[in-house]
Amino acid sequence: MSSRPASRLPELIPAAPGESKAVLRSEYRDAMARLGAAVNIVTTAGAAGRAGFTASAVCSVTDEPPTLLVCLNRNASVYEAFKANGVLCVNVLAAGQRALSNTFGGKTPMDDRFATAQWRSEVTGSPVLEGAAVSFDCRVVSVTGVGTHDVLFCEAVAISLGEAAEGLIYFDRRYHELLAPAA
């Protein structure tokens, strides 16, 4: 993974005296709980081994080249494997895959995590989840550090669409299933 400095926005106009109010960490976390997001299992495999974690901090950046971003805490147990391998797969969970999210989001040993589902590989060798709503097999093209996290910019080299257009989101600290409308 290469690092390059993020381009900077123009200097912002400072707040007038007395207008500035610091946002508390707890206030920010409570507010972010209201920002619904897809639930993903992000996986990697390579010389540094196989690893995976649950993430909701994933989004599209651009479609030319097809690029998305993944935020990864530098203190996460999987961090070194992702950093060294330089490839990953974003597996967007389908409705009914809540248990898999919990397994990859906890302290379950890595081999046990992967034993709970069926996997295959595409171009990069990263594990692609059978039954995912969609999987994006990617190479990491750049990394930017922000606070406690690295933002991984990832170019999709293969995409695998699941059978059903159903998903799993996390909103207000709870899972919600998105189901296809009845025909």
Coordinates of C-alpha atoms in Angstrom, one line a residue, residues 54-173:
T54 CA -16.7 -6.3 10.1
A55 CA -17.0 -2.7 8.8
S56 CA -19.6 -0.1 8.1
A57 CA -17.1 2.6 7.3
V58 CA -17.1 1.8 3.5
C59 CA -18.2 3.9 0.6
S60 CA -17.9 4.6 -3.1
V61 CA -15.3 7.2 -4.2
T62 CA -15.6 7.2 -8.0
D63 CA -16.6 4.9 -10.8
E64 CA -13.6 5.8 -13.0
P65 CA -11.5 4.0 -12.0
P66 CA -13.9 2.0 -9.9
T67 CA -12.7 2.9 -6.4
L68 CA -14.1 2.6 -2.9
L69 CA -12.7 3.4 0.6
V70 CA -12.5 1.4 3.7
C71 CA -11.6 2.8 7.1
L72 CA -9.4 0.6 9.3
N73 CA -8.3 1.3 12.9
R74 CA -4.5 1.1 13.2
N75 CA -4.9 -0.7 16.5
A76 CA -7.1 -3.5 15.1
S77 CA -5.7 -7.0 15.3
V78 CA -6.0 -7.4 11.5
Y79 CA -4.3 -4.1 10.6
E80 CA -0.8 -5.6 9.9
A81 CA -2.2 -8.3 7.6
F82 CA -4.2 -5.7 5.5
K83 CA -1.2 -3.3 5.4
A84 CA 1.2 -6.0 4.2
N85 CA -1.1 -7.8 1.8
G86 CA -2.2 -4.7 -0.1
V87 CA -5.4 -6.4 -1.4
L88 CA -8.9 -6.9 0.1
C89 CA -12.4 -7.8 -0.7
V90 CA -15.4 -5.9 0.6
N91 CA -18.2 -8.4 1.0
V92 CA -21.5 -6.6 1.5
L93 CA -23.7 -8.7 3.7
A94 CA -27.2 -9.8 2.6
A95 CA -30.3 -10.1 4.8
G96 CA -29.9 -13.0 7.1
Q97 CA -26.1 -12.7 7.6
R98 CA -26.2 -10.9 11.0
A99 CA -24.5 -13.8 12.8
L100 CA -21.5 -13.6 10.4
S101 CA -21.2 -9.9 11.1
N102 CA -21.0 -10.6 14.8
T103 CA -18.4 -13.3 14.4
F104 CA -16.1 -11.1 12.3
G105 CA -16.7 -8.1 14.6
G106 CA -15.7 -9.9 17.8
K107 CA -12.7 -11.6 19.3
T108 CA -13.3 -14.9 17.5
P109 CA -10.0 -16.5 16.3
M110 CA -9.4 -15.9 12.6
D111 CA -9.6 -19.5 11.5
D112 CA -12.9 -19.9 13.3
R113 CA -14.3 -16.8 11.7
F114 CA -13.6 -18.1 8.2
A115 CA -15.0 -21.6 9.2
T116 CA -18.5 -20.1 9.6
A117 CA -19.1 -19.4 5.9
Q118 CA -18.2 -20.6 2.4
W119 CA -15.5 -18.6 0.5
R120 CA -13.9 -18.5 -2.9
S121 CA -11.3 -16.2 -4.5
E122 CA -11.3 -14.0 -7.5
V123 CA -8.4 -11.9 -8.9
T124 CA -6.6 -10.8 -5.8
G125 CA -6.9 -14.0 -3.8
S126 CA -8.8 -12.3 -1.0
P127 CA -11.7 -14.3 0.3
V128 CA -15.0 -13.7 -1.5
L129 CA -18.1 -14.6 0.6
E130 CA -20.6 -16.9 -1.0
G131 CA -24.1 -15.5 -0.6
A132 CA -23.0 -11.9 -0.1
A133 CA -25.2 -9.2 -1.7
V134 CA -22.2 -8.1 -3.7
S135 CA -18.4 -8.5 -3.3
F136 CA -15.7 -6.0 -4.5
D137 CA -12.3 -7.6 -5.0
C138 CA -9.8 -4.8 -4.8
R139 CA -6.2 -3.7 -4.8
V140 CA -5.3 -1.0 -2.3
V141 CA -4.0 2.0 -4.3
S142 CA -3.3 4.5 -1.6
V143 CA -3.7 5.1 2.1
T144 CA -4.3 8.2 4.2
G145 CA -4.1 8.4 7.9
V146 CA -6.8 10.3 9.8
G147 CA -6.9 10.2 13.6
T148 CA -6.8 6.6 14.8
H149 CA -7.7 5.1 11.4
D150 CA -6.2 4.6 8.0
V151 CA -8.4 5.3 5.0
L152 CA -7.7 2.6 2.4
F153 CA -8.5 3.7 -1.2
C154 CA -9.2 0.5 -3.1
E155 CA -9.6 -0.1 -6.8
A156 CA -12.1 -2.8 -7.7
V157 CA -10.6 -5.4 -10.1
A158 CA -13.5 -7.8 -9.9
I159 CA -17.2 -7.6 -8.8
S160 CA -19.4 -10.5 -7.9
L161 CA -23.2 -9.8 -7.6
G162 CA -25.2 -12.0 -5.3
E163 CA -28.4 -13.7 -6.2
A164 CA -30.9 -11.5 -4.3
A165 CA -30.9 -7.7 -4.0
E166 CA -31.3 -7.8 -0.2
G167 CA -29.0 -6.3 2.4
L168 CA -28.2 -5.7 6.0
I169 CA -27.7 -2.3 7.4
Y170 CA -26.7 -1.0 10.8
F171 CA -28.6 2.0 12.2
D172 CA -29.2 3.3 15.7
R173 CA -26.9 0.5 17.1

